Amino acid sequence: MVSAVPSFHITAIGELLIDFTPAGFSQRGDMLFARIAGGAPANVLAAASKLGCRTAFIGKVGQDSFGRFLKDTLEAAGIDAQGLVFSPYNTTLAFVTLDEHGDRSFSFYRKPGADMMLEFSDVDQSLVENCRILHFGSVSLTDEPSRSATLETVRLARSLGKTISYDPNYRPFLWPDTDEAVRWMKEGLSLADIVKMSEEELFLLTGSQEPEEGTKELAREGKALILVSLGAKGAFYRRGDTCGLLPTYDVKTIDTNGAGDAFFGAILSRLAELELSALAALSQKELEEILSYGNAAGSITTTRKGSIPALPTEEEIQRCRREIPLLR
């Protein structure tokens, strides 16, 4: 039986993995890597949890030291981990490299990884029944059985009247080809109410490189809110016919890993108490205030290394908004 007051603001389903991020060099010049918990759905939850939301995770990790570390990390972040399942397959690893601007790229070790092996029978449905928002991304759509498990869980959430948020997080090396990626990313998109994407993902899913034009199509399809993250240029948003571009904050960026998840998690934390009808009723000023809050969260995250360890507090977000100028 679904509780009258959901236990969780946000439940997420998807990948939970290890990011090995650059951590300097040894005395003899060997590159060093730091072990950091990663996976976009978990990052989004961690951001929202740090800002006061009750959150829960559904996914699969290996029966190895990495899997145990990830479970401990979820719990330390205040995320309910009862939906985390252990698998005999190894935990997925991702090695992150940064360019001179702090922008990241990934090399995955996932053939297969434990996160790919999630089945619908593994899913604790009470975590879906007892949430307001169900969040997912496209990385869990790359392979079976996690693809079917994810889509079936999202359909269950929709049937229960939950708000669905989606990040079509395109990682080309995880797909056999672009056509397959677009097919399944669009399948996820068809089930979503709130969507956050990059310029590249907007082009893949709409054929348009212009946020104003590309998001029109998505709004016509009934998306309640579309967000396009533009890096240093800020974020574009569309809610029906209302749209705009909000600048980000002028910070010293050293690592963009997790910034988009911090942005999205912060925004979802502000929307978590609202029904979709209430989202539609927000004034443009109220909506832009929420999105600027997300921009501040993403900006702060870029000033630190890692993803979950870099996430800001409420106090840090408010200080950023008061004291740091917008990037024009």
mmCIF file of C-alpha atoms in Angstrom:
data_model
loop_
_atom_site.group_PDB
_atom_site.id
_atom_site.type_symbol
_atom_site.label_atom_id
_atom_site.label_comp_id
_atom_site.label_asym_id
_atom_site.label_seq_id
_atom_site.Cartn_x
_atom_site.Cartn_y
_atom_site.Cartn_z
ATOM 1 C CA MET A 1 0.000 0.000 0.000
ATOM 2 C CA VAL A 2 1.368 3.437 -0.971
ATOM 3 C CA SER A 3 1.809 5.723 2.044
ATOM 4 C CA ALA A 4 -0.077 9.039 2.112
ATOM 5 C CA VAL A 5 3.146 10.950 2.773
ATOM 6 C CA PRO A 6 6.027 9.476 0.735
ATOM 7 C CA SER A 7 9.031 8.367 2.763
ATOM 8 C CA PHE A 8 11.430 9.707 0.131
ATOM 9 C CA HIS A 9 11.521 12.902 -1.847
ATOM 10 C CA ILE A 10 13.628 11.263 -4.584
ATOM 11 C CA THR A 11 14.415 7.655 -5.463
ATOM 12 C CA ALA A 12 16.956 7.013 -8.222
ATOM 13 C CA ILE A 13 17.689 3.885 -10.227
ATOM 14 C CA GLY A 14 20.876 3.353 -12.210
ATOM 15 C CA GLU A 15 24.609 3.000 -12.126
ATOM 16 C CA LEU A 16 26.810 3.273 -9.066
ATOM 17 C CA LEU A 17 30.500 2.947 -9.825
ATOM 18 C CA ILE A 18 34.029 3.999 -9.004
ATOM 19 C CA ASP A 19 35.523 7.111 -10.605
ATOM 20 C CA PHE A 20 39.297 7.058 -10.506
ATOM 21 C CA THR A 21 40.130 10.749 -10.773
ATOM 22 C CA PRO A 22 43.555 12.369 -11.312
ATOM 23 C CA ALA A 23 45.319 13.033 -8.001
ATOM 24 C CA GLY A 24 48.761 14.313 -8.972
ATOM 25 C CA PHE A 25 51.981 12.404 -9.543
ATOM 26 C CA SER A 26 54.258 10.196 -7.497
ATOM 27 C CA GLN A 27 57.839 11.220 -6.747
ATOM 28 C CA ARG A 28 59.053 9.393 -9.844
ATOM 29 C CA GLY A 29 56.386 10.980 -12.059
ATOM 30 C CA ASP A 30 53.706 8.254 -12.198
ATOM 31 C CA MET A 31 50.155 9.578 -12.446
ATOM 32 C CA LEU A 32 48.105 8.923 -9.317
ATOM 33 C CA PHE A 33 44.350 8.365 -9.187
ATOM 34 C CA ALA A 34 41.951 8.827 -6.277
ATOM 35 C CA ARG A 35 39.055 6.402 -5.687
ATOM 36 C CA ILE A 36 35.804 8.409 -5.732
ATOM 37 C CA ALA A 37 32.201 7.174 -5.660
ATOM 38 C CA GLY A 38 30.473 8.011 -8.940
ATOM 39 C CA GLY A 39 27.520 7.348 -11.197
ATOM 40 C CA ALA A 40 25.201 10.195 -12.197
ATOM 41 C CA PRO A 41 22.008 8.955 -10.466
ATOM 42 C CA ALA A 42 23.856 8.527 -7.164
ATOM 43 C CA ASN A 43 25.501 11.942 -7.577
ATOM 44 C CA VAL A 44 22.091 13.561 -8.061
ATOM 45 C CA LEU A 45 20.792 11.877 -4.909
ATOM 46 C CA ALA A 46 23.861 12.906 -2.918
ATOM 47 C CA ALA A 47 23.408 16.530 -3.991
ATOM 48 C CA ALA A 48 19.726 16.512 -3.008
ATOM 49 C CA SER A 49 20.411 14.676 0.235
ATOM 50 C CA LYS A 50 23.033 17.226 1.259
ATOM 51 C CA LEU A 51 20.376 19.902 0.747
ATOM 52 C CA GLY A 52 17.863 18.219 3.043
ATOM 53 C CA CYS A 53 15.984 15.718 0.885
ATOM 54 C CA ARG A 54 15.165 12.161 1.888
ATOM 55 C CA THR A 55 16.562 9.939 -0.864
ATOM 56 C CA ALA A 56 16.894 6.262 -1.798
ATOM 57 C CA PHE A 57 18.950 4.375 -4.388
ATOM 58 C CA ILE A 58 18.198 1.280 -6.480
ATOM 59 C CA GLY A 59 21.110 -0.410 -8.241
ATOM 60 C CA LYS A 60 23.724 -3.152 -8.262
ATOM 61 C CA VAL A 61 27.402 -3.267 -7.309
ATOM 62 C CA GLY A 62 29.998 -6.008 -7.054
ATOM 63 C CA GLN A 63 30.685 -8.253 -4.092
ATOM 64 C CA ASP A 64 34.091 -6.646 -3.821
ATOM 65 C CA SER A 65 35.848 -3.946 -1.848
ATOM 66 C CA PHE A 66 34.621 -1.307 -4.314
ATOM 67 C CA GLY A 67 30.990 -2.367 -3.834
ATOM 68 C CA ARG A 68 31.301 -2.199 -0.065
ATOM 69 C CA PHE A 69 32.939 1.235 -0.338
ATOM 70 C CA LEU A 70 30.044 2.448 -2.492
ATOM 71 C CA LYS A 71 27.423 1.214 -0.027
ATOM 72 C CA ASP A 72 29.268 2.979 2.781
ATOM 73 C CA THR A 73 29.435 6.146 0.661
ATOM 74 C CA LEU A 74 25.677 6.134 0.027
ATOM 75 C CA GLU A 75 24.944 5.743 3.703
ATOM 76 C CA ALA A 76 27.447 8.425 4.691
ATOM 77 C CA ALA A 77 25.702 10.771 2.231
ATOM 78 C CA GLY A 78 22.350 10.128 3.910
ATOM 79 C CA ILE A 79 20.999 8.016 1.022
ATOM 80 C CA ASP A 80 18.883 4.974 1.893
ATOM 81 C CA ALA A 81 20.800 1.951 0.529
ATOM 82 C CA GLN A 82 18.261 -0.813 1.121
ATOM 83 C CA GLY A 83 17.716 -0.993 -2.657
ATOM 84 C CA LEU A 84 21.398 -1.687 -3.349
ATOM 85 C CA VAL A 85 21.983 -5.280 -4.484
ATOM 86 C CA PHE A 86 25.343 -7.093 -4.552
ATOM 87 C CA SER A 87 26.402 -9.074 -7.630
ATOM 88 C CA PRO A 88 29.152 -11.614 -8.348
ATOM 89 C CA TYR A 89 30.161 -9.386 -11.280
ATOM 90 C CA ASN A 90 32.782 -6.719 -10.607
ATOM 91 C CA THR A 91 31.854 -3.152 -9.744
ATOM 92 C CA THR A 92 32.156 -0.895 -12.790
ATOM 93 C CA LEU A 93 35.242 1.337 -12.883
ATOM 94 C CA ALA A 94 35.664 4.623 -14.771
ATOM 95 C CA PHE A 95 38.992 6.406 -15.164
ATOM 96 C CA VAL A 96 38.503 10.157 -15.505
ATOM 97 C CA THR A 97 40.931 12.406 -17.352
ATOM 98 C CA LEU A 98 40.808 16.197 -17.289
ATOM 99 C CA ASP A 99 41.961 18.652 -19.954
ATOM 100 C CA GLU A 100 43.560 22.035 -19.254
ATOM 101 C CA HIS A 101 40.100 23.585 -18.706
ATOM 102 C CA GLY A 102 39.006 20.949 -16.175
ATOM 103 C CA ASP A 103 36.622 19.269 -18.656
ATOM 104 C CA ARG A 104 36.484 15.508 -18.231
ATOM 105 C CA SER A 105 36.426 12.370 -20.332
ATOM 106 C CA PHE A 106 35.919 8.757 -19.251
ATOM 107 C CA SER A 107 37.387 5.309 -19.896
ATOM 108 C CA PHE A 108 35.044 2.576 -18.604
ATOM 109 C CA TYR A 109 35.799 -0.955 -17.416
ATOM 110 C CA ARG A 110 32.330 -2.506 -17.721
ATOM 111 C CA LYS A 111 32.184 -5.667 -19.855
ATOM 112 C CA PRO A 112 30.074 -6.482 -17.961
ATOM 113 C CA GLY A 113 29.889 -4.415 -14.784
ATOM 114 C CA ALA A 114 27.639 -5.230 -11.863
ATOM 115 C CA ASP A 115 25.375 -2.225 -12.568
ATOM 116 C CA MET A 116 24.460 -3.709 -15.969
ATOM 117 C CA MET A 117 23.149 -6.878 -14.310
ATOM 118 C CA LEU A 118 20.265 -5.301 -12.389
ATOM 119 C CA GLU A 119 16.995 -7.158 -13.020
ATOM 120 C CA PHE A 120 13.459 -5.970 -12.318
ATOM 121 C CA SER A 121 13.138 -8.761 -9.738
ATOM 122 C CA ASP A 122 15.998 -7.032 -7.840
ATOM 123 C CA VAL A 123 14.045 -3.777 -7.570
ATOM 124 C CA ASP A 124 12.580 -2.956 -4.153
ATOM 125 C CA GLN A 125 9.251 -1.601 -5.375
ATOM 126 C CA SER A 126 8.479 0.005 -2.021
ATOM 127 C CA LEU A 127 11.191 2.570 -2.796
ATOM 128 C CA VAL A 128 9.226 3.514 -5.922
ATOM 129 C CA GLU A 129 5.841 3.456 -4.232
ATOM 130 C CA ASN A 130 7.094 5.680 -1.411
ATOM 131 C CA CYS A 131 8.766 8.514 -3.332
ATOM 132 C CA ARG A 132 7.674 11.748 -4.985
ATOM 133 C CA ILE A 133 10.231 11.794 -7.818
ATOM 134 C CA LEU A 134 11.810 8.820 -9.587
ATOM 135 C CA HIS A 135 15.079 9.766 -11.260
ATOM 136 C CA PHE A 136 17.049 7.813 -13.881
ATOM 137 C CA GLY A 137 19.606 8.242 -16.650
ATOM 138 C CA SER A 138 20.509 6.599 -19.925
ATOM 139 C CA VAL A 139 23.661 4.746 -18.799
ATOM 140 C CA SER A 140 21.464 2.015 -17.320
ATOM 141 C CA LEU A 141 19.772 1.696 -20.743
ATOM 142 C CA THR A 142 22.928 0.617 -22.593
ATOM 143 C CA ASP A 143 22.604 -3.129 -21.911
ATOM 144 C CA GLU A 144 20.277 -5.859 -20.724
ATOM 145 C CA PRO A 145 19.044 -6.735 -18.177
ATOM 146 C CA SER A 146 19.471 -3.266 -16.611
ATOM 147 C CA ARG A 147 17.696 -1.630 -19.566
ATOM 148 C CA SER A 148 14.474 -3.569 -19.055
ATOM 149 C CA ALA A 149 14.735 -3.272 -15.269
ATOM 150 C CA THR A 150 15.075 0.498 -15.496
ATOM 151 C CA LEU A 151 12.287 1.042 -18.024
ATOM 152 C CA GLU A 152 9.899 -1.264 -16.167
ATOM 153 C CA THR A 153 10.634 0.589 -12.918
ATOM 154 C CA VAL A 154 10.006 3.955 -14.581
ATOM 155 C CA ARG A 155 6.729 2.700 -16.034
ATOM 156 C CA LEU A 156 5.713 1.475 -12.589
ATOM 157 C CA ALA A 157 6.459 4.924 -11.158
ATOM 158 C CA ARG A 158 4.416 6.633 -13.882
ATOM 159 C CA SER A 159 1.480 4.301 -13.208
ATOM 160 C CA LEU A 160 1.644 5.401 -9.556
ATOM 161 C CA GLY A 161 1.571 9.091 -10.501
ATOM 162 C CA LYS A 162 5.191 9.854 -9.611
ATOM 163 C CA THR A 163 7.115 12.679 -11.253
ATOM 164 C CA ILE A 164 9.826 11.265 -13.539
ATOM 165 C CA SER A 165 13.150 13.062 -13.951
ATOM 166 C CA TYR A 166 15.657 11.968 -16.583
ATOM 167 C CA ASP A 167 19.231 12.656 -17.593
ATOM 168 C CA PRO A 168 20.027 11.306 -21.092
ATOM 169 C CA ASN A 169 23.662 11.083 -20.060
ATOM 170 C CA TYR A 170 25.425 10.188 -23.337
ATOM 171 C CA ARG A 171 28.617 8.165 -22.972
ATOM 172 C CA PRO A 172 29.482 7.095 -26.558
ATOM 173 C CA PHE A 173 31.955 4.356 -25.599
ATOM 174 C CA LEU A 174 29.207 2.504 -23.697
ATOM 175 C CA TRP A 175 27.013 2.098 -26.792
ATOM 176 C CA PRO A 176 27.598 -0.106 -29.864
ATOM 177 C CA ASP A 177 26.761 2.841 -32.142
ATOM 178 C CA THR A 178 25.045 6.218 -32.153
ATOM 179 C CA ASP A 179 21.787 4.921 -33.651
ATOM 180 C CA GLU A 180 21.373 2.423 -30.802
ATOM 181 C CA ALA A 181 22.135 5.138 -28.277
ATOM 182 C CA VAL A 182 19.569 7.528 -29.735
ATOM 183 C CA ARG A 183 16.925 4.806 -29.923
ATOM 184 C CA TRP A 184 17.095 3.964 -26.230
ATOM 185 C CA MET A 185 17.799 7.498 -25.028
ATOM 186 C CA LYS A 186 14.578 8.537 -26.778
ATOM 187 C CA GLU A 187 12.729 5.652 -25.147
ATOM 188 C CA GLY A 188 13.759 7.022 -21.757
ATOM 189 C CA LEU A 189 12.844 10.530 -22.852
ATOM 190 C CA SER A 190 9.315 9.434 -23.786
ATOM 191 C CA LEU A 191 8.660 8.549 -20.128
ATOM 192 C CA ALA A 192 10.049 11.704 -18.506
ATOM 193 C CA ASP A 193 8.450 14.837 -17.069
ATOM 194 C CA ILE A 194 11.621 16.777 -16.162
ATOM 195 C CA VAL A 195 14.714 16.467 -18.359
ATOM 196 C CA LYS A 196 18.272 17.770 -18.027
ATOM 197 C CA MET A 197 20.634 17.446 -20.993
ATOM 198 C CA SER A 198 23.783 18.865 -22.570
ATOM 199 C CA GLU A 199 23.995 20.602 -25.953
ATOM 200 C CA GLU A 200 25.319 17.372 -27.487
ATOM 201 C CA GLU A 201 22.414 15.378 -26.077
ATOM 202 C CA LEU A 202 19.924 18.003 -27.256
ATOM 203 C CA PHE A 203 21.241 17.615 -30.802
ATOM 204 C CA LEU A 204 21.135 13.806 -30.626
ATOM 205 C CA LEU A 205 17.544 13.778 -29.407
ATOM 206 C CA THR A 206 16.026 16.654 -31.388
ATOM 207 C CA GLY A 207 18.368 17.291 -34.320
ATOM 208 C CA SER A 208 18.740 20.919 -33.263
ATOM 209 C CA GLN A 209 21.843 22.621 -31.871
ATOM 210 C CA GLU A 210 19.829 25.647 -30.750
ATOM 211 C CA PRO A 211 18.361 25.232 -27.237
ATOM 212 C CA GLU A 212 15.391 27.507 -27.935
ATOM 213 C CA GLU A 213 14.412 25.587 -31.058
ATOM 214 C CA GLY A 214 15.268 22.075 -29.844
ATOM 215 C CA THR A 215 13.376 22.396 -26.579
ATOM 216 C CA LYS A 216 10.212 23.525 -28.372
ATOM 217 C CA GLU A 217 9.800 20.006 -29.739
ATOM 218 C CA LEU A 218 10.218 18.499 -26.287
ATOM 219 C CA ALA A 219 7.693 20.920 -24.797
ATOM 220 C CA ARG A 220 5.192 19.950 -27.490
ATOM 221 C CA GLU A 221 5.692 16.332 -26.402
ATOM 222 C CA GLY A 222 4.519 17.313 -22.923
ATOM 223 C CA LYS A 223 7.732 17.717 -20.930
ATOM 224 C CA ALA A 224 7.012 19.821 -17.863
ATOM 225 C CA LEU A 225 10.525 21.282 -17.615
ATOM 226 C CA ILE A 226 13.522 21.009 -19.937
ATOM 227 C CA LEU A 227 16.986 22.089 -18.830
ATOM 228 C CA VAL A 228 20.002 22.379 -21.124
ATOM 229 C CA SER A 229 23.317 22.752 -19.307
ATOM 230 C CA LEU A 230 25.723 24.947 -21.280
ATOM 231 C CA GLY A 231 28.854 24.826 -19.126
ATOM 232 C CA ALA A 232 30.380 28.261 -18.604
ATOM 233 C CA LYS A 233 27.513 29.800 -20.621
ATOM 234 C CA GLY A 234 25.017 28.838 -17.921
ATOM 235 C CA ALA A 235 21.754 26.950 -18.405
ATOM 236 C CA PHE A 236 18.812 27.267 -20.786
ATOM 237 C CA TYR A 237 15.348 26.301 -19.593
ATOM 238 C CA ARG A 238 11.918 25.839 -21.081
ATOM 239 C CA ARG A 239 8.574 25.314 -19.368
ATOM 240 C CA GLY A 240 5.914 25.394 -22.051
ATOM 241 C CA ASP A 241 6.212 28.742 -23.827
ATOM 242 C CA THR A 242 8.350 30.227 -21.045
ATOM 243 C CA CYS A 243 12.076 29.964 -21.646
ATOM 244 C CA GLY A 244 15.331 31.732 -20.919
ATOM 245 C CA LEU A 245 19.075 31.564 -20.407
ATOM 246 C CA LEU A 246 20.486 31.965 -16.911
ATOM 247 C CA PRO A 247 24.205 32.740 -16.482
ATOM 248 C CA THR A 248 26.351 30.732 -14.135
ATOM 249 C CA TYR A 249 28.752 32.070 -11.496
ATOM 250 C CA ASP A 250 32.283 33.334 -12.090
ATOM 251 C CA VAL A 251 34.315 30.720 -10.222
ATOM 252 C CA LYS A 252 37.729 29.148 -10.797
ATOM 253 C CA THR A 253 36.944 25.792 -12.386
ATOM 254 C CA ILE A 254 39.340 22.905 -11.797
ATOM 255 C CA ASP A 255 37.122 19.831 -12.328
ATOM 256 C CA THR A 256 33.723 19.662 -14.041
ATOM 257 C CA ASN A 257 33.037 16.065 -12.965
ATOM 258 C CA GLY A 258 29.687 15.954 -11.163
ATOM 259 C CA ALA A 259 28.780 19.593 -11.844
ATOM 260 C CA GLY A 260 25.736 18.741 -13.967
ATOM 261 C CA ASP A 261 24.550 16.279 -11.328
ATOM 262 C CA ALA A 262 24.970 18.920 -8.598
ATOM 263 C CA PHE A 263 22.977 21.368 -10.746
ATOM 264 C CA PHE A 264 20.172 18.858 -11.342
ATOM 265 C CA GLY A 265 20.148 17.505 -7.786
ATOM 266 C CA ALA A 266 19.886 21.004 -6.339
ATOM 267 C CA ILE A 267 16.972 21.866 -8.633
ATOM 268 C CA LEU A 268 15.156 18.607 -7.845
ATOM 269 C CA SER A 269 15.638 19.320 -4.141
ATOM 270 C CA ARG A 270 13.642 22.544 -4.619
ATOM 271 C CA LEU A 271 10.947 20.813 -6.698
ATOM 272 C CA ALA A 272 10.607 17.717 -4.521
ATOM 273 C CA GLU A 273 7.621 19.004 -2.549
ATOM 274 C CA LEU A 274 5.732 20.141 -5.666
ATOM 275 C CA GLU A 275 3.256 18.344 -7.876
ATOM 276 C CA LEU A 276 3.719 18.894 -11.616
ATOM 277 C CA SER A 277 0.680 21.170 -11.598
ATOM 278 C CA ALA A 278 2.397 23.352 -8.984
ATOM 279 C CA LEU A 279 5.553 23.475 -11.131
ATOM 280 C CA ALA A 280 3.424 24.791 -13.992
ATOM 281 C CA ALA A 281 1.920 27.418 -11.684
ATOM 282 C CA LEU A 282 5.261 28.924 -10.573
ATOM 283 C CA SER A 283 5.887 32.445 -11.797
ATOM 284 C CA GLN A 284 8.839 32.925 -14.134
ATOM 285 C CA LYS A 285 10.676 34.737 -11.333
ATOM 286 C CA GLU A 286 10.080 31.843 -8.914
ATOM 287 C CA LEU A 287 11.230 29.306 -11.497
ATOM 288 C CA GLU A 288 14.374 31.273 -12.354
ATOM 289 C CA GLU A 289 15.206 31.593 -8.662
ATOM 290 C CA ILE A 290 15.186 27.778 -8.391
ATOM 291 C CA LEU A 291 17.323 27.391 -11.511
ATOM 292 C CA SER A 292 19.834 29.991 -10.309
ATOM 293 C CA TYR A 293 20.103 27.976 -7.113
ATOM 294 C CA GLY A 294 21.022 24.967 -9.274
ATOM 295 C CA ASN A 295 23.561 27.024 -11.220
ATOM 296 C CA ALA A 296 25.251 28.014 -7.963
ATOM 297 C CA ALA A 297 25.433 24.377 -6.852
ATOM 298 C CA GLY A 298 26.987 23.334 -10.149
ATOM 299 C CA SER A 299 29.439 26.236 -10.121
ATOM 300 C CA ILE A 300 30.720 25.455 -6.634
ATOM 301 C CA THR A 301 31.192 21.784 -7.557
ATOM 302 C CA THR A 302 33.576 22.723 -10.385
ATOM 303 C CA THR A 303 35.948 24.392 -7.905
ATOM 304 C CA ARG A 304 36.766 21.069 -6.217
ATOM 305 C CA LYS A 305 37.976 17.655 -7.320
ATOM 306 C CA GLY A 306 35.715 14.634 -7.450
ATOM 307 C CA SER A 307 31.935 14.402 -7.629
ATOM 308 C CA ILE A 308 30.185 13.507 -4.355
ATOM 309 C CA PRO A 309 33.016 14.974 -2.213
ATOM 310 C CA ALA A 310 32.707 18.255 -4.136
ATOM 311 C CA LEU A 311 28.977 18.797 -3.572
ATOM 312 C CA PRO A 312 28.032 22.044 -1.797
ATOM 313 C CA THR A 313 25.998 22.707 1.323
ATOM 314 C CA GLU A 314 22.992 25.018 1.497
ATOM 315 C CA GLU A 315 25.144 27.660 3.209
ATOM 316 C CA GLU A 316 27.760 27.496 0.439
ATOM 317 C CA ILE A 317 25.115 27.854 -2.267
ATOM 318 C CA GLN A 318 23.584 30.905 -0.609
ATOM 319 C CA ARG A 319 27.032 32.467 -0.075
ATOM 320 C CA CYS A 320 27.852 31.907 -3.742
ATOM 321 C CA ARG A 321 24.651 33.641 -4.781
ATOM 322 C CA ARG A 322 25.332 36.595 -2.484
ATOM 323 C CA GLU A 323 29.046 37.091 -3.047
ATOM 324 C CA ILE A 324 30.147 35.687 -6.412
ATOM 325 C CA PRO A 325 29.343 37.657 -9.586
ATOM 326 C CA LEU A 326 27.591 36.096 -12.536
ATOM 327 C CA LEU A 327 29.714 35.109 -15.513
ATOM 328 C CA ARG A 328 28.726 37.379 -18.389
#
